[in-house]
Structures are given as C-alpha cells and as structure tokens.
Coordinates of C-alpha atoms in Angstrom, one line a residue:
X546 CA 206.2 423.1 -45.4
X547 CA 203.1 425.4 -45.9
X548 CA 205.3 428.3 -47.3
X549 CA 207.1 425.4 -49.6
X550 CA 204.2 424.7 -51.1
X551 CA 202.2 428.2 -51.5
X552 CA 205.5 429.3 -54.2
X553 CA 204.3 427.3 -57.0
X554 CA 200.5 428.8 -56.9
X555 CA 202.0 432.5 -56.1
X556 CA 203.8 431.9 -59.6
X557 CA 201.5 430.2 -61.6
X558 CA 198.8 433.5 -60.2
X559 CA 201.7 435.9 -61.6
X560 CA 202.2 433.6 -65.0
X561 CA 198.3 433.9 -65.6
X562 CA 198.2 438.0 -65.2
X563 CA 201.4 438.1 -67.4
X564 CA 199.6 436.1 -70.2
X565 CA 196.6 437.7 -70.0
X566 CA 198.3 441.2 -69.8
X567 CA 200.4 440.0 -73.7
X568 CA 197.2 438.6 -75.0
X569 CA 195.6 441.5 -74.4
X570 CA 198.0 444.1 -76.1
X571 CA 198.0 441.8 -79.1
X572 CA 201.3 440.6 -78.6
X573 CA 200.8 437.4 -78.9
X574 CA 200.1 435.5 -82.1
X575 CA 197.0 432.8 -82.1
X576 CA 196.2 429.7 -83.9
X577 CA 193.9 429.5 -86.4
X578 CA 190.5 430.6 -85.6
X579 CA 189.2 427.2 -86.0
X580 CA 189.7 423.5 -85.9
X581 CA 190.4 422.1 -89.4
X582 CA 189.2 418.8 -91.1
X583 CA 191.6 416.9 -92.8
X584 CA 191.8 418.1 -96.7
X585 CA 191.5 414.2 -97.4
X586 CA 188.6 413.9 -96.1
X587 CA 186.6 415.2 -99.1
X588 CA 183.2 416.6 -99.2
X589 CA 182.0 417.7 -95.5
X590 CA 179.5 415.4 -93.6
X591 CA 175.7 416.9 -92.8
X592 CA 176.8 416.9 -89.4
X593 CA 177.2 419.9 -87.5
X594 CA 180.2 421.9 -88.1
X595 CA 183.2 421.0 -86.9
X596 CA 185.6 423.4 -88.6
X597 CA 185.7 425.6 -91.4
X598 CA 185.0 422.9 -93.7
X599 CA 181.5 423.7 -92.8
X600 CA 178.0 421.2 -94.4
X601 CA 177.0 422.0 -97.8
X602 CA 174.8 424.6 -96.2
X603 CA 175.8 427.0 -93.8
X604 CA 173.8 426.8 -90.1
X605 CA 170.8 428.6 -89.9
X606 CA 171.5 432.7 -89.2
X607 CA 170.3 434.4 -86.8
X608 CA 168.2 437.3 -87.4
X609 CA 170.7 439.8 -85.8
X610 CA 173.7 438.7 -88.3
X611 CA 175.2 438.3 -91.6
X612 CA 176.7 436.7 -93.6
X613 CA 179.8 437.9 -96.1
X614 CA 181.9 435.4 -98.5
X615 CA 184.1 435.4 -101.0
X616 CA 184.3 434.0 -104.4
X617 CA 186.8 433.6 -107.5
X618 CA 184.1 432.9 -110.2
X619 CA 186.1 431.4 -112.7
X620 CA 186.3 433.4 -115.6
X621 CA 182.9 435.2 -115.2
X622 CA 182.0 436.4 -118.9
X623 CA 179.7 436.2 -121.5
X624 CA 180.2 432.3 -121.7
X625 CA 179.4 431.8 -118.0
X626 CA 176.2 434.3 -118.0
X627 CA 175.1 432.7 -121.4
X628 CA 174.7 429.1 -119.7
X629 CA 171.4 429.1 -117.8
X630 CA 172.2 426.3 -115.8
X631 CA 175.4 427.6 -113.9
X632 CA 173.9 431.1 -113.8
X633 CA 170.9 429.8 -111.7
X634 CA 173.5 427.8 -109.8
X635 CA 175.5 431.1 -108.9
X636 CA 172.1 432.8 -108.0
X637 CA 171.5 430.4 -105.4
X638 CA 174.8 430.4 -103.8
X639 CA 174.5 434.5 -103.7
X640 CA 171.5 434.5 -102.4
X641 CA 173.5 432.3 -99.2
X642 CA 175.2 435.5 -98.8
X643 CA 174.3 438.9 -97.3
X644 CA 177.1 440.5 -99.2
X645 CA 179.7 438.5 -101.9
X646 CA 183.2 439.6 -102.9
X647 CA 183.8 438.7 -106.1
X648 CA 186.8 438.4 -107.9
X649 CA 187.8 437.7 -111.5
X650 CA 185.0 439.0 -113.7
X651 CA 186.6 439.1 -117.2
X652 CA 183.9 441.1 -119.6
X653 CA 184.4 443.7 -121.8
X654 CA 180.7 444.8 -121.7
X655 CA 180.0 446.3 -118.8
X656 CA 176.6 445.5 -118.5
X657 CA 177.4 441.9 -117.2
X658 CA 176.8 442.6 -114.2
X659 CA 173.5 444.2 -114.6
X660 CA 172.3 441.4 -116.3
X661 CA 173.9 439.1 -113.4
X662 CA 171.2 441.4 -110.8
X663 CA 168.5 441.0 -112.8
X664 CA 168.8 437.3 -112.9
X665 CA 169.6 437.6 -108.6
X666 CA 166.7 439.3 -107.8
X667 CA 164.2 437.9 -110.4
X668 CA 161.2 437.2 -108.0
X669 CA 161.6 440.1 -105.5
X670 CA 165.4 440.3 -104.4
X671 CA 166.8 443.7 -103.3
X672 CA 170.6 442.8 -104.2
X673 CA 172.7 445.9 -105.7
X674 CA 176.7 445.9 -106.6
X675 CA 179.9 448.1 -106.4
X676 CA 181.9 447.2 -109.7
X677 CA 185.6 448.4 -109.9
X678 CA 187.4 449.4 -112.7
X679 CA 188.9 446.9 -115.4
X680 CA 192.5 445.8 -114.2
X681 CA 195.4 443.7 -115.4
X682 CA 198.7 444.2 -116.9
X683 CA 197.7 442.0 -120.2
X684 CA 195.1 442.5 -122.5
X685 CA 192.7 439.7 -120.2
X686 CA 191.6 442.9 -117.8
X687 CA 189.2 441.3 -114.6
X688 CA 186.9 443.5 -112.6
X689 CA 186.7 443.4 -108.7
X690 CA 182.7 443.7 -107.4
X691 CA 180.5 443.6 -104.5
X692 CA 177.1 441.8 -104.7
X693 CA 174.9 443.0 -101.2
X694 CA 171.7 442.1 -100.1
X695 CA 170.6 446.2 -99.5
X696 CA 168.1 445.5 -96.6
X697 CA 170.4 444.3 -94.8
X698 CA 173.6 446.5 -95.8
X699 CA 174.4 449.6 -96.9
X700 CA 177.9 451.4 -98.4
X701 CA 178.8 454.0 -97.1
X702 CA 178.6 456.9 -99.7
X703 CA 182.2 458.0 -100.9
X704 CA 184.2 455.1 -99.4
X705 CA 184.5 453.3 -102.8
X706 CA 188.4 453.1 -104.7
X707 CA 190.7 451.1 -105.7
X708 CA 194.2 451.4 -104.3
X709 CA 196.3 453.6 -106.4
X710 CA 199.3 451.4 -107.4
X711 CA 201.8 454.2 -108.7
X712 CA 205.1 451.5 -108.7
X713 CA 202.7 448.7 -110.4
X714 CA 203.9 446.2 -107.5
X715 CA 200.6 444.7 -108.0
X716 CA 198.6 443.0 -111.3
X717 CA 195.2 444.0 -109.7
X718 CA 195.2 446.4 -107.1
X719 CA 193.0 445.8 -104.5
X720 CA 189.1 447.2 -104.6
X721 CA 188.0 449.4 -101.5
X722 CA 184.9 450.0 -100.0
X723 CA 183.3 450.5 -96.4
X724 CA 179.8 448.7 -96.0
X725 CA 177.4 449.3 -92.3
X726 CA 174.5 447.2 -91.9
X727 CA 170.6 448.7 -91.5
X728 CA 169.8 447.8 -87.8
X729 CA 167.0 448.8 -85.7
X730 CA 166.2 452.4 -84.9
X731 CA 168.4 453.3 -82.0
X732 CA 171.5 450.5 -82.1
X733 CA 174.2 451.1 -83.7
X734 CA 174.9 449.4 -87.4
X735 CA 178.7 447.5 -87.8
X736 CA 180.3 449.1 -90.4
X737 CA 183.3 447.6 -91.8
X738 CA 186.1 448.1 -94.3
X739 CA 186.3 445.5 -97.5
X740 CA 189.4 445.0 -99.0
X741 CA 188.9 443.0 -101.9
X742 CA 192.1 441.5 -103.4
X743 CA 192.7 438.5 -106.4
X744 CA 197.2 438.0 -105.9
X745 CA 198.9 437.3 -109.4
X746 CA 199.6 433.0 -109.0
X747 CA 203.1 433.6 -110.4
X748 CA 203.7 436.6 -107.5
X749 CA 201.0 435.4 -105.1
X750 CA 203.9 435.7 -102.1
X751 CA 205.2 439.2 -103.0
X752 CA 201.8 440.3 -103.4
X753 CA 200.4 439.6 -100.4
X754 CA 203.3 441.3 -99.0
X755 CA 202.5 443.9 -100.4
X756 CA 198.9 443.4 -99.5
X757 CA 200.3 443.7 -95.8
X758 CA 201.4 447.7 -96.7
X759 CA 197.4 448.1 -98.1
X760 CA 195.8 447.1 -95.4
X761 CA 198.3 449.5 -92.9
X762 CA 197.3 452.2 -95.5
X763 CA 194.0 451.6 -95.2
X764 CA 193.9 451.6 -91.7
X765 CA 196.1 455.0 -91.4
X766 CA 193.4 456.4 -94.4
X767 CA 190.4 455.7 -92.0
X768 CA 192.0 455.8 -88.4
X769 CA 188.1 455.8 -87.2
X770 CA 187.4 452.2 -88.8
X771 CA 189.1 449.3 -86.6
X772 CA 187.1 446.2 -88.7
X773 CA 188.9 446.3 -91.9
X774 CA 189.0 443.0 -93.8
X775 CA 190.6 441.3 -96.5
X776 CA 189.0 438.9 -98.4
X777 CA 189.7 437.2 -101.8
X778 CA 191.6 434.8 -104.0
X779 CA 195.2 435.1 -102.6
X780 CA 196.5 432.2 -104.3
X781 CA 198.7 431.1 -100.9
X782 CA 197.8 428.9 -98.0
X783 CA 197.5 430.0 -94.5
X784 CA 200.9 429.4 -93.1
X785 CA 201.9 431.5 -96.2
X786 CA 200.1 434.8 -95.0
X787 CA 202.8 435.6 -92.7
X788 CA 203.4 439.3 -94.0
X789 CA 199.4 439.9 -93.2
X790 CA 199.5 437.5 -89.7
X791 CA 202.5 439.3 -88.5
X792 CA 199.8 441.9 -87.8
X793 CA 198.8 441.2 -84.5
X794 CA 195.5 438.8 -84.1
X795 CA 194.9 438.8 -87.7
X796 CA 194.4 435.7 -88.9
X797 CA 192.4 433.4 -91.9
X798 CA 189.0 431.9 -91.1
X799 CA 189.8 429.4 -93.8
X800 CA 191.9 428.0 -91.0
X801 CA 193.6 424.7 -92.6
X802 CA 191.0 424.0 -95.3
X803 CA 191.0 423.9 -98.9
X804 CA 189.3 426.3 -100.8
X805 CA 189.3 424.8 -104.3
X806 CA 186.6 423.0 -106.0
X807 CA 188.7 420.0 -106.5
X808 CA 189.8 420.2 -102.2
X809 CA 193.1 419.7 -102.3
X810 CA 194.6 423.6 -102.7
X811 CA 193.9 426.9 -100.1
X812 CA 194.1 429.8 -102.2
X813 CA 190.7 431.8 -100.8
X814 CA 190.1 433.9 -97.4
X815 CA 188.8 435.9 -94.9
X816 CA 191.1 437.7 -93.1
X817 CA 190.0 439.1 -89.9
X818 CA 191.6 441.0 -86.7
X819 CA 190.3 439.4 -83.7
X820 CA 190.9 442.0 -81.4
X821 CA 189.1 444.7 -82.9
X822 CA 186.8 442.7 -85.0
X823 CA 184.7 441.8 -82.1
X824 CA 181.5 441.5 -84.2
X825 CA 183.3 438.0 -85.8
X826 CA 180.4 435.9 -84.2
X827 CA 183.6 432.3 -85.0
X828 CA 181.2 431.2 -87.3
X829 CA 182.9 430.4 -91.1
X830 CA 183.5 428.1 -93.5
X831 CA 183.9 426.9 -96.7
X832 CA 181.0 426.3 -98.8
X833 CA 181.0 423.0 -100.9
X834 CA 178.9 423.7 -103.7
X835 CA 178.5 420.1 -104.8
X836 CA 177.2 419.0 -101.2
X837 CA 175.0 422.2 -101.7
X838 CA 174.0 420.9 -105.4
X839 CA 173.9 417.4 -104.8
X840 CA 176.2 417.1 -108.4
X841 CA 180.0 415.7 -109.2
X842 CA 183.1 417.5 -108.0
X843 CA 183.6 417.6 -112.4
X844 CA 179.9 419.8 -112.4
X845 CA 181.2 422.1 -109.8
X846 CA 184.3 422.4 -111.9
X847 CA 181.9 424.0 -114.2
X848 CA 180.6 426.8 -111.4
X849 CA 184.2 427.9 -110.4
X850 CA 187.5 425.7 -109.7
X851 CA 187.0 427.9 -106.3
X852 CA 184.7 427.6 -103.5
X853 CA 182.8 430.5 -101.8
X854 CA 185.2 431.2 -97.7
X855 CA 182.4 433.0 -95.9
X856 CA 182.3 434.3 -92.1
X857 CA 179.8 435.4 -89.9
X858 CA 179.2 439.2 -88.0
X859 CA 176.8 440.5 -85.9
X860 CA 174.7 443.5 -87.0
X861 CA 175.7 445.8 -84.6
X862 CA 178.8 447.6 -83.9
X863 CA 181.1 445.7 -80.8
X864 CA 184.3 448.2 -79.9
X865 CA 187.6 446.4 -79.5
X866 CA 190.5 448.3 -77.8
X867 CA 191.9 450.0 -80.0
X868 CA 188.6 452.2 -80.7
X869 CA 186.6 453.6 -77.5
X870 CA 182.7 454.3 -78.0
X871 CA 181.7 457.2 -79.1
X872 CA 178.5 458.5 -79.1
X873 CA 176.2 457.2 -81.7
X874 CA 174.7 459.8 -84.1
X875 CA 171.6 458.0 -86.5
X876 CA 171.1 461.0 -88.1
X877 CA 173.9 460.5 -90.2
X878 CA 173.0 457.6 -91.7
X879 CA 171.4 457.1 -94.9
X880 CA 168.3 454.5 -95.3

C-alpha cells in the first residue's frame, strides 16, 4: 500500500519539473499580465489597483523607476495647442510620465512641438522630444514623437528611424528609437527599444501583422537589445494581437481594459516580453483622465477620444535568458 500511494506524488514531482522546464523556454503562452475590471464598470474607484484599470492617478513611484505611456492625442494641431485649457490639461498628464509615446500629431508646421515643450517645462521642466517624419498615404500626414523627462532618460545617440516600408504594407510605419535611463554612478542603466506604432482602423488586423515582422526585424537589427517594446494606438483588442502574442511571453498590459475615453473600446497598448523584459516591475494601467480632472467623460472627449496605457520599469538593467551579462562599461555612456 505504501508503494500504491507514493505513484501519484512521484508524478505530480515529474509534472511540476516538466512545467517549469516549458515555462521556462517560453513555450508556453500566459494570460494577461493582469486582472481586468469589467469595461462596465466605468470610471475606476480611488481604491488601490486592482487591474489595469488603475485610480485616476497612478500609485506613488519609487525613486528607482519609471514610468512610460502611450497616448493617441486626438488630432494634435494648431486647434488643439491654440486652446489653453486642454493644453494645460495635456501638460499635466505628461508630466505623469517619465517618457510619452505619442501618436497622431497632424501639423504642418513643425514647430508644434517646440511650442508643446515650452508650454511642458514652463517653471523648470527638463522634458526634450524625438519627432519622426510626416507620414500617411493621404494628404492628412501624422507625425510619430517621443516626449522624455531627460534626468531621468536618455536616447541613445544614432538609434532613431522609422521602419523603411519599401511594399507600403503599412499607412504609418512604425517610429524607432532606443532610450537607457541615467542611474547612479556604477549600476547599470535599462535601456530599451521603443517601437512606436498608430495601425490604419480600416487595416488595423493586417497591420499589426505586419507589426509582428517589425518587431522580429528589430530584434535581428539590434541582437544585443532583449527589451524591445511596442506601444501605441493599434486599433484592435487584446485577443486580436495574436500575430504579436504568438511571440512567446509577449503580451498587452492593457490586459482586458478599455483604452478609449468613452470605455467601452481597447485600441491602445504596451506590449511587453515577459521573459526578457525583467525590468517590467507588473505595475500598469490605464489612466482615466476625467478621474484625474475631476470633469465629464464629454470634457475628456475634448483631451483625446483615447486614454494614456502606461507601465512601469525599473531603472536598472535586469538580464532575462536570452541575453547573459556582460560586463558593464560607464564610460560609454553619455550624460
């Protein structure tokens, strides 16, 4: 009877190894990063955060991490910029932010975006930008940009382009750059690939398989890099990111949630590989501007008919297996 009854743990022993042996070669696929709320639920509580549908305001950061998001600002032009009361409204939920992909700027002069920084750091703020070039297939051209906090992070000199598109399977091909953060003398800064990416509505499902063969590019472009991440308006929910989740362990932080203003669509994420991205801290969210505001869902409208997907990192560099450590060089970096 004793042997009868030692089979079953011997097995379950060998079931365990075998699971953890899959999970660890990425062979497995996961479940969303994080519990979801139900999309009826509306506006989150001021509780703590109990899914990506995070409070109005994000938890208070700790000192050693940041904070990246995304954002569709709705037709961002002169219109937008020229009302004082929205602008102030996007400075503040910048300034959330250590670093802000942006999507759909639609101006002709290129000085928006100056303007936009002077507004952001009015009062002592140390934010800069990467602007892309004017894309689109129409005569309405939108601009890709990253917005960072430059205490905090750094790009990386040379690592700025936007994916050459020679078959034009894409209306805006995606915007590239690689970003580390400024850390203490001596540990070493996580640096990190941005692909920055707003799908065509009509082709959203084609392009973001497409978007599957950029990131594979990217990765084969920069074999040194393992966090590469996309982030942006990819007009699909979760379950529709299949060509990108087929990748092993990369997955949406969005989770389940809506992303629009209005809460009842997911079109916006972070897309992160949670094997190698080991700096991914599991904090993220969606950030409900008119919690943050105090105002109607119909004065948000007026913002963006999108809401800001953000994620959290630490500030230095974690290795995940597919990259082993190598020895860290701080002479190469520029401050």
């Amino acid at each position: 009877m004793a042997r009868t009854k030692s089979k079953p743990s011997w097995w379950i022993a060998v079931g365990i190894l075998v699971v953890g042996l899959f999970s660890f070669l990425g062979k497995m696929q996961l479940g969303p990063v994080l519990p979801t709320n139900d999309p009826g639920n509306g506006s989150a509580s001021s509780g703590g955060q109990s899914g990506p549908t995070s409070p109005a305001l994000p938890p208070a950061k700790a000192a050693d991490r940041i904070r990246m998001a995304t954002f569709n600002i709705q037709v961002f032009g002169e219109a937008k910029l020229s009302d004082a009361k929205v602008t102030a409204q996007l400075v503040k939920i910048t300034k959330q932010f250590d670093l802000v992909a942006i999507q759909e700027i639609r101006a002709a002069d290129q000085t928006l975006m100056d303007r936009f920084l002077a507004k952001l750091n009015a009062g002592g703020g140390d934010y800069r930008y990467l602007l892309g070039e004017r894309l689109g297939r129409t005569i309405s051209k939108e601009q890709y940009a990253y917005v960072y906090k430059a205490s905090v992070i750094e790009p990386i000199p040379g690592s700025l382009y936007t994916i050459d598109d020679r078959e034009d399977r894409l209306h805006r091909e995606p915007l590239v750059a690689s970003f580390r953060t400024r850390t203490p003398n001596g540990s070493e800064p996580f640096s990190f690939t941005l692909i920055n990416m707003h799908t065509d509505p009509d082709e959203a499902e084609w392009e973001v398989s497409q978007l599957a063969e950029v990131y594979k590019f990217v990765k084969s472009h920069n074999p040194n890099e393992d966090d590469i991440i996309v982030l942006g308006d990819l007009n699909v929910d979760s379950k529709k990111l299949q060509p990108l989740t087929e990748i092993p362990l990369l997955r949406s932080v969005a989770g389940n949630a809506p992303t629009n203003t209005r809460g009842t669509k997911q079109y916006d994420h972070v897309v992160v590989n949670h094997q190698n991205t080991l700096e991914f801290t599991g904090q993220a969210g969606v950030f409900d501007m008119a919690g943050f505001f105090q105002i109607s869902q119909e004065a948000a409208l007026d913002i963006s008919d999108h809401q800001p997907v953000w994620a959290e990192f630490s500030t230095t560099e974690k290795y995940g297996p597919e990259r082993l450590a190598s020895p860290f060089d701080e002479s190469r970096m520029v401050r």
